[in-house]
mmCIF file of C-alpha atoms in Angstrom:
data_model
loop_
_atom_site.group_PDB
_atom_site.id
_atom_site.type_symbol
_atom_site.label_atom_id
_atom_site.label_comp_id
_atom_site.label_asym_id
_atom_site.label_seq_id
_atom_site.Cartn_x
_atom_site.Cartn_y
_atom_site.Cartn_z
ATOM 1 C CA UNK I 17 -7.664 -28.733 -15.310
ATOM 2 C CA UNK I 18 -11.227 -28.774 -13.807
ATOM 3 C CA UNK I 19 -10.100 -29.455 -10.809
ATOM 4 C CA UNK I 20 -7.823 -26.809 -10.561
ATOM 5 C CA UNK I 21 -10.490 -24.344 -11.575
ATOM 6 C CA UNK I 22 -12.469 -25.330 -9.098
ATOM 7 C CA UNK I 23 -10.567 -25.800 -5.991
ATOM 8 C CA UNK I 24 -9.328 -22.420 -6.920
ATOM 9 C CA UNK I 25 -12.714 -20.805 -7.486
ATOM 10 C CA UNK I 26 -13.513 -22.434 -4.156
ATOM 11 C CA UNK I 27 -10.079 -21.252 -2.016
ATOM 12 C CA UNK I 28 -11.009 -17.371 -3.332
ATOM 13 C CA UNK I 29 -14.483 -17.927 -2.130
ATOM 14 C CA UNK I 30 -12.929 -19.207 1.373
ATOM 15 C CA UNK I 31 -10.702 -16.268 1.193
ATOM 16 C CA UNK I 32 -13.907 -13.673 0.730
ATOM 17 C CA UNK I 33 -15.688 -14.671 3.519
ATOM 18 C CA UNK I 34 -13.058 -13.551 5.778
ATOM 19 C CA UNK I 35 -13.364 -10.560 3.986
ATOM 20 C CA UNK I 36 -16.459 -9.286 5.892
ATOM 21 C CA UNK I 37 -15.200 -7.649 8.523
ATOM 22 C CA UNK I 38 -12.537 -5.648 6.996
ATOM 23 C CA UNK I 39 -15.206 -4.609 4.487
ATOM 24 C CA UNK I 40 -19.026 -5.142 4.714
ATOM 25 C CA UNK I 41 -19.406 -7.024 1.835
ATOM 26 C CA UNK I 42 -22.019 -6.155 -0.682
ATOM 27 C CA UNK I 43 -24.133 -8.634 -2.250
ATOM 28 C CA UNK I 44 -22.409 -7.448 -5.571
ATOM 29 C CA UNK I 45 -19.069 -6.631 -4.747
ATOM 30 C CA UNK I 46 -19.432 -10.524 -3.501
ATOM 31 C CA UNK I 47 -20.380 -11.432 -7.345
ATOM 32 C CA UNK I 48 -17.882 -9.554 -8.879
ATOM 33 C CA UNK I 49 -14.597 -11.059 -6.728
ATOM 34 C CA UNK I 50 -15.998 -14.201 -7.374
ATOM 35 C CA UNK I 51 -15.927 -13.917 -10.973
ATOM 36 C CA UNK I 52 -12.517 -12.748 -10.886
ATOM 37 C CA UNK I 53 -11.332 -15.651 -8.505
ATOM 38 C CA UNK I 54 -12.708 -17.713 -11.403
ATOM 39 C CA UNK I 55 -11.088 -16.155 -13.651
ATOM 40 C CA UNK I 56 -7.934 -16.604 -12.015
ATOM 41 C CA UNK I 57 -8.771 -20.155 -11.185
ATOM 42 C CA UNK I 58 -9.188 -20.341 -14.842
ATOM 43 C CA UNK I 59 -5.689 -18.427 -16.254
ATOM 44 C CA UNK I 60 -3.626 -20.164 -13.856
ATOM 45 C CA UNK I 61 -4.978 -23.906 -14.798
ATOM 46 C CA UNK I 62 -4.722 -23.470 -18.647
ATOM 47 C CA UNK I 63 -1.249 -22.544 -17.775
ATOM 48 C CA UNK I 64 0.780 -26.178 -17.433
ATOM 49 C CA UNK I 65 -1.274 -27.879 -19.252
ATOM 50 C CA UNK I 66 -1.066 -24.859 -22.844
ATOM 51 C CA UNK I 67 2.977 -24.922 -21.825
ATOM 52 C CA UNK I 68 3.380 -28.591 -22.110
ATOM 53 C CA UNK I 69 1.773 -28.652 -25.510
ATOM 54 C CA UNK I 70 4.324 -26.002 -26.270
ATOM 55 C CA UNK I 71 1.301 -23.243 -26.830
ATOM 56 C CA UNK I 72 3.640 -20.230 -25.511
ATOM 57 C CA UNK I 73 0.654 -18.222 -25.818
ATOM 58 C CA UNK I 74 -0.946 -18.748 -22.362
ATOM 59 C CA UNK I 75 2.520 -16.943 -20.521
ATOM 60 C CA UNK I 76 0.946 -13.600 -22.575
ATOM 61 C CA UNK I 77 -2.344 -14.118 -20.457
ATOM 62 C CA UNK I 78 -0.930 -14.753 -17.213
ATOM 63 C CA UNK I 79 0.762 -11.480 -18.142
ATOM 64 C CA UNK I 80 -2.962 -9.992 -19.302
ATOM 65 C CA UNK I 81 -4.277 -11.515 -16.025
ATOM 66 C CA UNK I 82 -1.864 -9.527 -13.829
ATOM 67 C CA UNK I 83 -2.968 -6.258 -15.630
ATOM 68 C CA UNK I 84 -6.360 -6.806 -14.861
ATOM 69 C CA UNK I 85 -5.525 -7.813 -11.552
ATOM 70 C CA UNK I 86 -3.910 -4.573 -10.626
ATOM 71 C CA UNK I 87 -7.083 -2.533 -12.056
ATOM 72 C CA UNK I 88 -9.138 -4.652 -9.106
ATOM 73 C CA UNK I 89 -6.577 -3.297 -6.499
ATOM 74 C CA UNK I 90 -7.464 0.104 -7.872
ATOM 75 C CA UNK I 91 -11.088 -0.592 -8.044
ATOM 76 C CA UNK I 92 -11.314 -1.520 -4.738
ATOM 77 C CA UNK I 93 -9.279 1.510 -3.405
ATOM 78 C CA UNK I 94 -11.516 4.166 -4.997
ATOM 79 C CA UNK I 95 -14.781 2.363 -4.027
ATOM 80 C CA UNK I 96 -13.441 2.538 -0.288
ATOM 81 C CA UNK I 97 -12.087 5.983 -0.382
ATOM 82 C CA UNK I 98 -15.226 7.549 -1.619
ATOM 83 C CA UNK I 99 -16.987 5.684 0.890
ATOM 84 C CA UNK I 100 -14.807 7.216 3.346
ATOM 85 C CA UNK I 101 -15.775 10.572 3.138
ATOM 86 C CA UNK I 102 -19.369 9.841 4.178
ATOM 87 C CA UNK I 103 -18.078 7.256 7.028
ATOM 88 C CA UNK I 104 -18.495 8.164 10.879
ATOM 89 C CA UNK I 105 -15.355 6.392 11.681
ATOM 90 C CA UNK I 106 -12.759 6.672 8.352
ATOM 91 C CA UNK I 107 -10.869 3.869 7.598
ATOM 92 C CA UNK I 108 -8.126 6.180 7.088
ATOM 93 C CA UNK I 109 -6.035 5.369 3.333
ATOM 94 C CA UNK I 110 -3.531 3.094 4.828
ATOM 95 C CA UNK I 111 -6.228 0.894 5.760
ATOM 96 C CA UNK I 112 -8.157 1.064 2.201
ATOM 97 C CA UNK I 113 -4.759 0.801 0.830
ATOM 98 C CA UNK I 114 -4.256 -2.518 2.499
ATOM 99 C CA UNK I 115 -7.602 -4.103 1.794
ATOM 100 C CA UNK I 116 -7.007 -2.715 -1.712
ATOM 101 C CA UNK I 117 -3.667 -4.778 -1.403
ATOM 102 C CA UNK I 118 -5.348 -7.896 -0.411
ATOM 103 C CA UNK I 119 -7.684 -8.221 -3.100
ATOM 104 C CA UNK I 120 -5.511 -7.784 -5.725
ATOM 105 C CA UNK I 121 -2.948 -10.134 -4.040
ATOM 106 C CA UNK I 122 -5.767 -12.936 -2.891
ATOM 107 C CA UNK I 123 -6.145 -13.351 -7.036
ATOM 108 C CA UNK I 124 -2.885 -14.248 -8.079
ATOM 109 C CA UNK I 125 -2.929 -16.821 -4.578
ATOM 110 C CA UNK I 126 -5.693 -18.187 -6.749
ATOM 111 C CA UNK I 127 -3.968 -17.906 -10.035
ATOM 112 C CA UNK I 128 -0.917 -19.962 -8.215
ATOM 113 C CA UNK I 129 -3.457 -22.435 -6.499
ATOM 114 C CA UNK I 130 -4.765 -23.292 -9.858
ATOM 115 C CA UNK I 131 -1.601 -23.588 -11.602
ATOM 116 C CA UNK I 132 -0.346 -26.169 -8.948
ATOM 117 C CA UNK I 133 -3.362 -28.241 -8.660
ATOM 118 C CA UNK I 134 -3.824 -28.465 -12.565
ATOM 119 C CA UNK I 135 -0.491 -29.450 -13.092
ATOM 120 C CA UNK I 136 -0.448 -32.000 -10.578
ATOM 121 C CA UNK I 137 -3.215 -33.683 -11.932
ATOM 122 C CA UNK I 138 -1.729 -32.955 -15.561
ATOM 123 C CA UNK I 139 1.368 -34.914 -14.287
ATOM 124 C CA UNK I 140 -0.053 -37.280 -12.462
ATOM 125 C CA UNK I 141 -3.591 -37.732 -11.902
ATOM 126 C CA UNK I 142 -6.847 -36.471 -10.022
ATOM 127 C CA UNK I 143 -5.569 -37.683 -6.957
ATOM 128 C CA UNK I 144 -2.350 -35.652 -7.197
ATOM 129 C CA UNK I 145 -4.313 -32.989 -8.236
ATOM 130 C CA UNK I 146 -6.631 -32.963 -4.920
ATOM 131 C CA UNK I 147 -3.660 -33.872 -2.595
ATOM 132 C CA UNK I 148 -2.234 -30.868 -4.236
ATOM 133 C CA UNK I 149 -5.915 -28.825 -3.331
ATOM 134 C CA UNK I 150 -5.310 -29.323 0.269
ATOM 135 C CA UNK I 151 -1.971 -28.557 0.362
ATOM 136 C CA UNK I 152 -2.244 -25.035 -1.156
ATOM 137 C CA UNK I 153 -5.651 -24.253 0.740
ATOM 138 C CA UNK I 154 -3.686 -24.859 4.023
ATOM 139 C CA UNK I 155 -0.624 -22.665 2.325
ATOM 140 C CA UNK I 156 -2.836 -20.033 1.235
ATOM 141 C CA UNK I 157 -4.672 -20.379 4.810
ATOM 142 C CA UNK I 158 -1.406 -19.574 6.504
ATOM 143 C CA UNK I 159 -0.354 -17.357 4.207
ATOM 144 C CA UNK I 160 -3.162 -14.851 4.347
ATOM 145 C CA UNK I 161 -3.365 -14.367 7.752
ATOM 146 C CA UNK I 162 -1.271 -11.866 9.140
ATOM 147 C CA UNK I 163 -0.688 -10.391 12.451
ATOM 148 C CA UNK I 164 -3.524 -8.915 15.016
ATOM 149 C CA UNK I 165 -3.031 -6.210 17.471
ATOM 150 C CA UNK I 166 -3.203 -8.653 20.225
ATOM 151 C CA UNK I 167 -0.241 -10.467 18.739
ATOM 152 C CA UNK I 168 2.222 -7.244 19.202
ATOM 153 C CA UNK I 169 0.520 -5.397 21.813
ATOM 154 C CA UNK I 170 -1.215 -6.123 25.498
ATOM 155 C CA UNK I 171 -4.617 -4.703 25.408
ATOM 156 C CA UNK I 172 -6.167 -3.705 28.893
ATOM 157 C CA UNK I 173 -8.903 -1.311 29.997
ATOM 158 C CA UNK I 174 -8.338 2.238 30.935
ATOM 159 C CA UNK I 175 -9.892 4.934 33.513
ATOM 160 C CA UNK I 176 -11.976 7.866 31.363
ATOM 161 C CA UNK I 177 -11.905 10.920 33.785
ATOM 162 C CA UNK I 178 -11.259 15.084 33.257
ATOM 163 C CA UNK I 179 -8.646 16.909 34.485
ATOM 164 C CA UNK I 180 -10.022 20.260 33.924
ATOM 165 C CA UNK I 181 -11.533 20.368 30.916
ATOM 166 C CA UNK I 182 -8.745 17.688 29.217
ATOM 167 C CA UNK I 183 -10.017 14.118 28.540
ATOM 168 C CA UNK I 184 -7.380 11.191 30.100
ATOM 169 C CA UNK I 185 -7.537 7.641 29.819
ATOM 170 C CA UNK I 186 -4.912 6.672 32.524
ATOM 171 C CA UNK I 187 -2.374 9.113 32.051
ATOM 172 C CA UNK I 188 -2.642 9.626 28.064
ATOM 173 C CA UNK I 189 -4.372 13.450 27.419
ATOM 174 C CA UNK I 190 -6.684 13.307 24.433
ATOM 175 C CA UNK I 191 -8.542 16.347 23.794
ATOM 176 C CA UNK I 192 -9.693 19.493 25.519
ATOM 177 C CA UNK I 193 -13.790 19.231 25.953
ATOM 178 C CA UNK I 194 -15.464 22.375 27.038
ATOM 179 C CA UNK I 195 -19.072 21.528 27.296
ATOM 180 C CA UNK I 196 -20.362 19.967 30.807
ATOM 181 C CA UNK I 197 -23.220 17.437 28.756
ATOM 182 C CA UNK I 198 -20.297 15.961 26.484
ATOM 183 C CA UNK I 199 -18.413 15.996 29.221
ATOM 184 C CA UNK I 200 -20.928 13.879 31.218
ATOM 185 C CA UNK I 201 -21.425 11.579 28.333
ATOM 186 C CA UNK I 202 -17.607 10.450 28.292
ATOM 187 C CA UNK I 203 -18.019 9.888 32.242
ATOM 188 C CA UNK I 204 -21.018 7.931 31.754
ATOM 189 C CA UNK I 205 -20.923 5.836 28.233
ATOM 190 C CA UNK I 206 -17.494 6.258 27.265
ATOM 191 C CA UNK I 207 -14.975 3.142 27.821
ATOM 192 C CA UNK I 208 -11.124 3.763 27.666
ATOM 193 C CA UNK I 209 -8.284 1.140 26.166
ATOM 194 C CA UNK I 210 -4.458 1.210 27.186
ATOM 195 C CA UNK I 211 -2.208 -0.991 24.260
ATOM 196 C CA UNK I 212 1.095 -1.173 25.487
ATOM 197 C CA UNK I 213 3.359 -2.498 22.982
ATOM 198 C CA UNK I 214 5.471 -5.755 24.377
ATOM 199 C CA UNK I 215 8.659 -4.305 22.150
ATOM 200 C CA UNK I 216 10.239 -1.628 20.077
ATOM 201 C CA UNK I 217 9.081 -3.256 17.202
ATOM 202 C CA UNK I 218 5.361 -2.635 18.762
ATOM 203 C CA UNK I 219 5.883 0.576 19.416
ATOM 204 C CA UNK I 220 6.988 2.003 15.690
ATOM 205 C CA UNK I 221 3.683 -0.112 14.366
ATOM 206 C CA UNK I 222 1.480 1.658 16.925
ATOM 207 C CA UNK I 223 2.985 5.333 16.670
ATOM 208 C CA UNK I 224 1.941 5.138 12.864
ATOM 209 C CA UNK I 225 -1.148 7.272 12.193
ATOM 210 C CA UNK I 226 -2.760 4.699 9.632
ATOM 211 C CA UNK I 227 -2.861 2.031 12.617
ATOM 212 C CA UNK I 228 -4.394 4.185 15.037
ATOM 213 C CA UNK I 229 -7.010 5.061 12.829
ATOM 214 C CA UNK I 230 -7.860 1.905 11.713
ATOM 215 C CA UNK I 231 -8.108 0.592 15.686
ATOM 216 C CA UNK I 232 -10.479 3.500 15.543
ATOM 217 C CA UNK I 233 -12.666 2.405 12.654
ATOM 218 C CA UNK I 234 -12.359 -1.308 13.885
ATOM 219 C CA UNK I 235 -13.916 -0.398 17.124
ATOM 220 C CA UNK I 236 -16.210 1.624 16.575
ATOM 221 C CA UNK I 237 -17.251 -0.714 13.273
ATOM 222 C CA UNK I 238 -18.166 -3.416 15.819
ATOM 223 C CA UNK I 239 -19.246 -1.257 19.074
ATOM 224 C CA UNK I 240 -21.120 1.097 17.271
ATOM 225 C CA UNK I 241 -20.667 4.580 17.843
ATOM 226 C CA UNK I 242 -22.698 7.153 20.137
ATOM 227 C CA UNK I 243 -22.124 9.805 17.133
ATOM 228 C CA UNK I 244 -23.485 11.503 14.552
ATOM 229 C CA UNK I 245 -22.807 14.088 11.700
ATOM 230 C CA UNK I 246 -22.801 17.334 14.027
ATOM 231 C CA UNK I 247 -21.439 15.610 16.648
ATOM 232 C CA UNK I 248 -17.612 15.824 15.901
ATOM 233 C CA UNK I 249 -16.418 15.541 19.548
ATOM 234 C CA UNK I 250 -17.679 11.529 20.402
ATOM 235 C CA UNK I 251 -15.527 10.234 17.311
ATOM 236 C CA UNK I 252 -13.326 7.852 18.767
ATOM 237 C CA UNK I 253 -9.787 8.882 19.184
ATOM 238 C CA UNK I 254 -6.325 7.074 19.482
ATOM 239 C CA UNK I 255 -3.721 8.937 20.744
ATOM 240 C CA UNK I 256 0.165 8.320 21.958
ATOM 241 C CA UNK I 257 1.906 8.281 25.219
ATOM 242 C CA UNK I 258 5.162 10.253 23.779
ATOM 243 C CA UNK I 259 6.958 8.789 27.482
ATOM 244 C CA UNK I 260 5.851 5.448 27.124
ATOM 245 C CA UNK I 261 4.837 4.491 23.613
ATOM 246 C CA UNK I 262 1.797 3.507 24.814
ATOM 247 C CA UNK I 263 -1.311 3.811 22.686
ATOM 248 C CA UNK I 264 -4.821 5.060 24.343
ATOM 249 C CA UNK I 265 -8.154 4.595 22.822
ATOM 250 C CA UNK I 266 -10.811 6.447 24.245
ATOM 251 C CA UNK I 267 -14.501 5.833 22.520
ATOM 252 C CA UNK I 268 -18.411 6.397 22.969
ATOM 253 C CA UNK I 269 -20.100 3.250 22.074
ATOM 254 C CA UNK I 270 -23.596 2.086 21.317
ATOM 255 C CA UNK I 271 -22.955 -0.986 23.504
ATOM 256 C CA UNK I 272 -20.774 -0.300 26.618
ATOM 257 C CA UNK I 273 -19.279 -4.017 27.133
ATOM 258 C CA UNK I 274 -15.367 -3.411 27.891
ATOM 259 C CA UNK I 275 -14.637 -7.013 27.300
ATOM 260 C CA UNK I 276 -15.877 -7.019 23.751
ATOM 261 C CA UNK I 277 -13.783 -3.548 23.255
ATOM 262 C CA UNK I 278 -10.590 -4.901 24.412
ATOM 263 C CA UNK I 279 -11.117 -8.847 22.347
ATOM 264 C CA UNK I 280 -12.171 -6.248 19.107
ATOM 265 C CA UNK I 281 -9.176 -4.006 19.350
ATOM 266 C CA UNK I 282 -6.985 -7.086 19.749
ATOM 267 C CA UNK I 283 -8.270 -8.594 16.664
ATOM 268 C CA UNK I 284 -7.426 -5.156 14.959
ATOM 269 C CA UNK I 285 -5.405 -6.417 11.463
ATOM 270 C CA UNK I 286 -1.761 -4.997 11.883
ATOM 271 C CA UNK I 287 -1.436 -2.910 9.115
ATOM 272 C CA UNK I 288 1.622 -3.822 6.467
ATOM 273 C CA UNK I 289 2.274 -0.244 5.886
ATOM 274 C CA UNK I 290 2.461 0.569 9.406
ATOM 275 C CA UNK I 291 4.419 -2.829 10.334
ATOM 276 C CA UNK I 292 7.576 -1.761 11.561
ATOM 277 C CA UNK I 293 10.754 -3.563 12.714
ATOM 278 C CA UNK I 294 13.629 -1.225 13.885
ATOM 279 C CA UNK I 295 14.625 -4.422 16.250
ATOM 280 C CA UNK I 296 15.417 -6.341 13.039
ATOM 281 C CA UNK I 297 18.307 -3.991 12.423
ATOM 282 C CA UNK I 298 21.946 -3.584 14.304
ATOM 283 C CA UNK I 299 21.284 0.189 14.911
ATOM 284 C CA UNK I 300 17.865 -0.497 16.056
ATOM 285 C CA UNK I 301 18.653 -3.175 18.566
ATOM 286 C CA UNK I 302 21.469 -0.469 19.483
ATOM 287 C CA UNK I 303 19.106 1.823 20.248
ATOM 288 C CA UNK I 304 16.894 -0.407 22.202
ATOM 289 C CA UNK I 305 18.723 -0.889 25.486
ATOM 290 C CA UNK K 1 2.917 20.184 -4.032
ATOM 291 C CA UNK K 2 1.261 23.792 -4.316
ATOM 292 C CA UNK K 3 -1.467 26.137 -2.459
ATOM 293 C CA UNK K 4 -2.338 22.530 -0.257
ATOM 294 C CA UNK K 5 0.081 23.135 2.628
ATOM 295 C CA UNK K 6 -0.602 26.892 3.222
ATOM 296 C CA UNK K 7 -4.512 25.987 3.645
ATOM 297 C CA UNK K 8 -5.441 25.158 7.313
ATOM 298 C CA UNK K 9 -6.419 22.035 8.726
ATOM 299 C CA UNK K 10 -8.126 23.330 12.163
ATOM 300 C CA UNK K 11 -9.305 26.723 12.318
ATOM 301 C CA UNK K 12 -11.709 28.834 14.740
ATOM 302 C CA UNK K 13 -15.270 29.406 13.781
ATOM 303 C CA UNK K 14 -16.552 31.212 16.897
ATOM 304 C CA UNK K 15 -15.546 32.564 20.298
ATOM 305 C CA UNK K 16 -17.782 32.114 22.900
ATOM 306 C CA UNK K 17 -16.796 34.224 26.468
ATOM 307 C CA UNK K 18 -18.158 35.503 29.518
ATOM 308 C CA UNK K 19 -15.618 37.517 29.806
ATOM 309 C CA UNK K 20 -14.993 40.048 26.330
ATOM 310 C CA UNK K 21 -12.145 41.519 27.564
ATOM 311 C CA UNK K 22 -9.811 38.313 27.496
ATOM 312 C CA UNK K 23 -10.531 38.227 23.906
ATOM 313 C CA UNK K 24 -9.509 41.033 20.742
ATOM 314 C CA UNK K 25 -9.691 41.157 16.876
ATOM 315 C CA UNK K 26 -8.736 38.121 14.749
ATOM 316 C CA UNK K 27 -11.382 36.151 12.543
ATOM 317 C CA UNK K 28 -13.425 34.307 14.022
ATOM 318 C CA UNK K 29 -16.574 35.854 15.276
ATOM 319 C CA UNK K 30 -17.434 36.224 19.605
ATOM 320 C CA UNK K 31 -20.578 35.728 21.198
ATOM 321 C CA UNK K 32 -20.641 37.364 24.503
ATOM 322 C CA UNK K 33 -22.646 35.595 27.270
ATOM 323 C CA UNK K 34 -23.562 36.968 30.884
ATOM 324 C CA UNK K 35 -23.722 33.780 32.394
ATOM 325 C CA UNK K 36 -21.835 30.119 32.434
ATOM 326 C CA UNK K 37 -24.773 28.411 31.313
ATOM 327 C CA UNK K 38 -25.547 30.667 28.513
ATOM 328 C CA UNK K 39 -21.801 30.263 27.664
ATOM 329 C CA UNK K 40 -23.131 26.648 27.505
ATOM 330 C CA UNK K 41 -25.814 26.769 25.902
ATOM 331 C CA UNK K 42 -24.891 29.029 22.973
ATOM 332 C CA UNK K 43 -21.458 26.642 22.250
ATOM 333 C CA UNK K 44 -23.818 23.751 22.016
ATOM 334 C CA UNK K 45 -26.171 25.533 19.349
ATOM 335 C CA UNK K 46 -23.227 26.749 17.523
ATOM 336 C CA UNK K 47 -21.390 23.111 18.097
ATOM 337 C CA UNK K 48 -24.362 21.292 16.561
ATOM 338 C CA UNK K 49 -24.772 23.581 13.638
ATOM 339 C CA UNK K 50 -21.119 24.370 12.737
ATOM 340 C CA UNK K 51 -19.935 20.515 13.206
ATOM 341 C CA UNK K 52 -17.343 21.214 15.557
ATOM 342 C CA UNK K 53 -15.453 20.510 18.679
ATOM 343 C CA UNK K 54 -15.839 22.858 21.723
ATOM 344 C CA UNK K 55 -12.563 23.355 23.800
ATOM 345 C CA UNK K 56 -12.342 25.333 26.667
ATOM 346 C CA UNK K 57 -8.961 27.638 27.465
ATOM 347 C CA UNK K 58 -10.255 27.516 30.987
ATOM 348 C CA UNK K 59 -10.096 31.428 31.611
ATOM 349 C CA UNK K 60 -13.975 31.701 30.597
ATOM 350 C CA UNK K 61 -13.342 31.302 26.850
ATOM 351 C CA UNK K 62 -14.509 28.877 24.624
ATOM 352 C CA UNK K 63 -13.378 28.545 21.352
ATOM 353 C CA UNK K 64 -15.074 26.505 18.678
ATOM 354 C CA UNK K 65 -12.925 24.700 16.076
ATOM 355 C CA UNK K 66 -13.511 22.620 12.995
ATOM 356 C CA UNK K 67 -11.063 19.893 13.087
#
């Protein structure tokens, strides 16, 4: 039982840590999913060993346990949206809805961790139970991981030039900028991105607003961003190729290095409301070729 | 469901022109300018203040809109 409480605590602190760039993790916030991954750890250890003894009880907390768990989810979503509003770069609610999504569902990979572990070493003994430890921290590894940008999409760098007064990366318009010193700033700091999806499947997942704005936010969360409040025409934008499917970014960052733009935008989390996969289906496929 | 879809998303806060007579009525207010850089000069201000974008319709208007 120990043992599953503490592997467990220790897989959700594992988990948080990769948490950091998705969300800037407060000292606090830190405390308080730690706490709750120990709580989990907790719930889902007592669980074999209360059922074996034929205490029927413990099902009703798992059940408690999941209510609670689906407050954090909410928790974490208001926290993020009202931090939002005052953002640079929004997140955009798809994004906060998938973090949001995460947390609650990292807990109940906890609960499940700790419920394996403990019984193994109920059934059999310590050793089980560890054997059992590695096992689900490489499942829950795996598990969590999801897919990048890079893993649907080719990232390369684009040209930033005016046609006009309309703002191109390659041959994907963006916006129409009037003044000559913004103007000049794009030509001088501003670095350009072309994704190009490598199927169908890429290109639903990169048409979706939610995405784009969270390759926005990703970017300009690592690049910084050559913005401020009452400058509303250097927020990074992502717009769509309608010909192509192709996805431009064009952004104004603290630190011009292209190299680290394209490896950040690659490492962009595909989001799971935007994941799409029309290829998956007959019609889809049909309408491929 | 409700008022929310008839309220705008984008709308014009000033019209900025060195020309007056390519522009008439509507709500958003014009600043007339004799020169280009004036023109320039006066969208920045209001750009900075208002916490817009500047776009320009390439006749000699500029329009400012909050996006």
């Amino acid at each position: 039982m120990t043992t599953g409480i503490i592997i467990g605590s220790l897989i959700r602190y594992d988990m948080l840590k990769r948490d950091y760039r998705l969300y800037p993790s407060y000292p606090h916030g830190v405390v308080i999913h730690l706490a709750l991954g120990f709580i989990a750890a907790v719930i889902g250890a007592v669980a074999i060993p209360a059922l074996l003894e034929k205490e029927f009880t413990a099902v009703t907390f798992l059940a408690l346990a999941a209510t609670q768990f689906r407050e954090v989810r909410g928790m974490e979503r208001d926290m993020l949206e009202g931090l939002d509003r005052t953002n640079l770069v929004p997140r955009g609610p798809d994004y906060i809805e998938g973090i949001a999504r995460v947390f609650e569902a990292r807990n109940y990979l906890v609960m499940l961790a700790a419920l394996l572990i403990s019984g193994a070493t109920f059934i059999g003994n310590i050793y089980y139970g560890l054997l059992m430890g590695v096992a689900t921290f490489i499942i829950s590894k795996t598990l969590m991981k999801g897919k990048n940008i890079g893993d649907i999409a080719l990232v390369r760098a684009g040209r930033v030039h005016f046609e006009g007064a309309k703002l191109f990366v390659d041959n994907i318009q963006f916006m129409n900028l009037a003044l000559q010193q913004s103007r000049e700033t794009y030509l001088k700091r501003g670095l350009g991105i072309i994704v190009e999806p490598l199927n169908d499947n890429g290109r639903a997942t990169l048409a979706n607003n939610g995405q784009r704005k969270a390759i926005a936010h990703d970017a300009a969360a690592l690049l910084g961003v050559y913005k401020d409040v009452d400058s509303a025409e250097f927020t990074p934008l992502v717009r769509r190729s309608l010909d192509t499917g192709r996805v431009g970014l064009v952004i104004v960052p603290m630190e011009k290095d292209i190299s680290v733009l394209i490896e950040a935008v690659k490492r962009v989390p595909v989001l799971e409301s935007a994941l799409s996969t029309p290829l998956k289906t007959t019609l889809g496929k049909k309408a491929a070729d | 469901m409700g008022g929310k879809e008839l309220e705008f998303e984008k709308y014009i806060l000033a019209i900025i022109t060195t020309k007056p007579e390519k522009v008439s009525g509507g709500g958003a207010p014009v600043f007339i300018s004799k020169t280009d850089e004036e023109q320039d000069r006066i969208a920045t201000t209001l750009a900075r203040v208002m916490g817009g974008v500047v776009h320009d319709l390439e006749n000699g208007v500029y329009f400012l809109v909050r996006h």
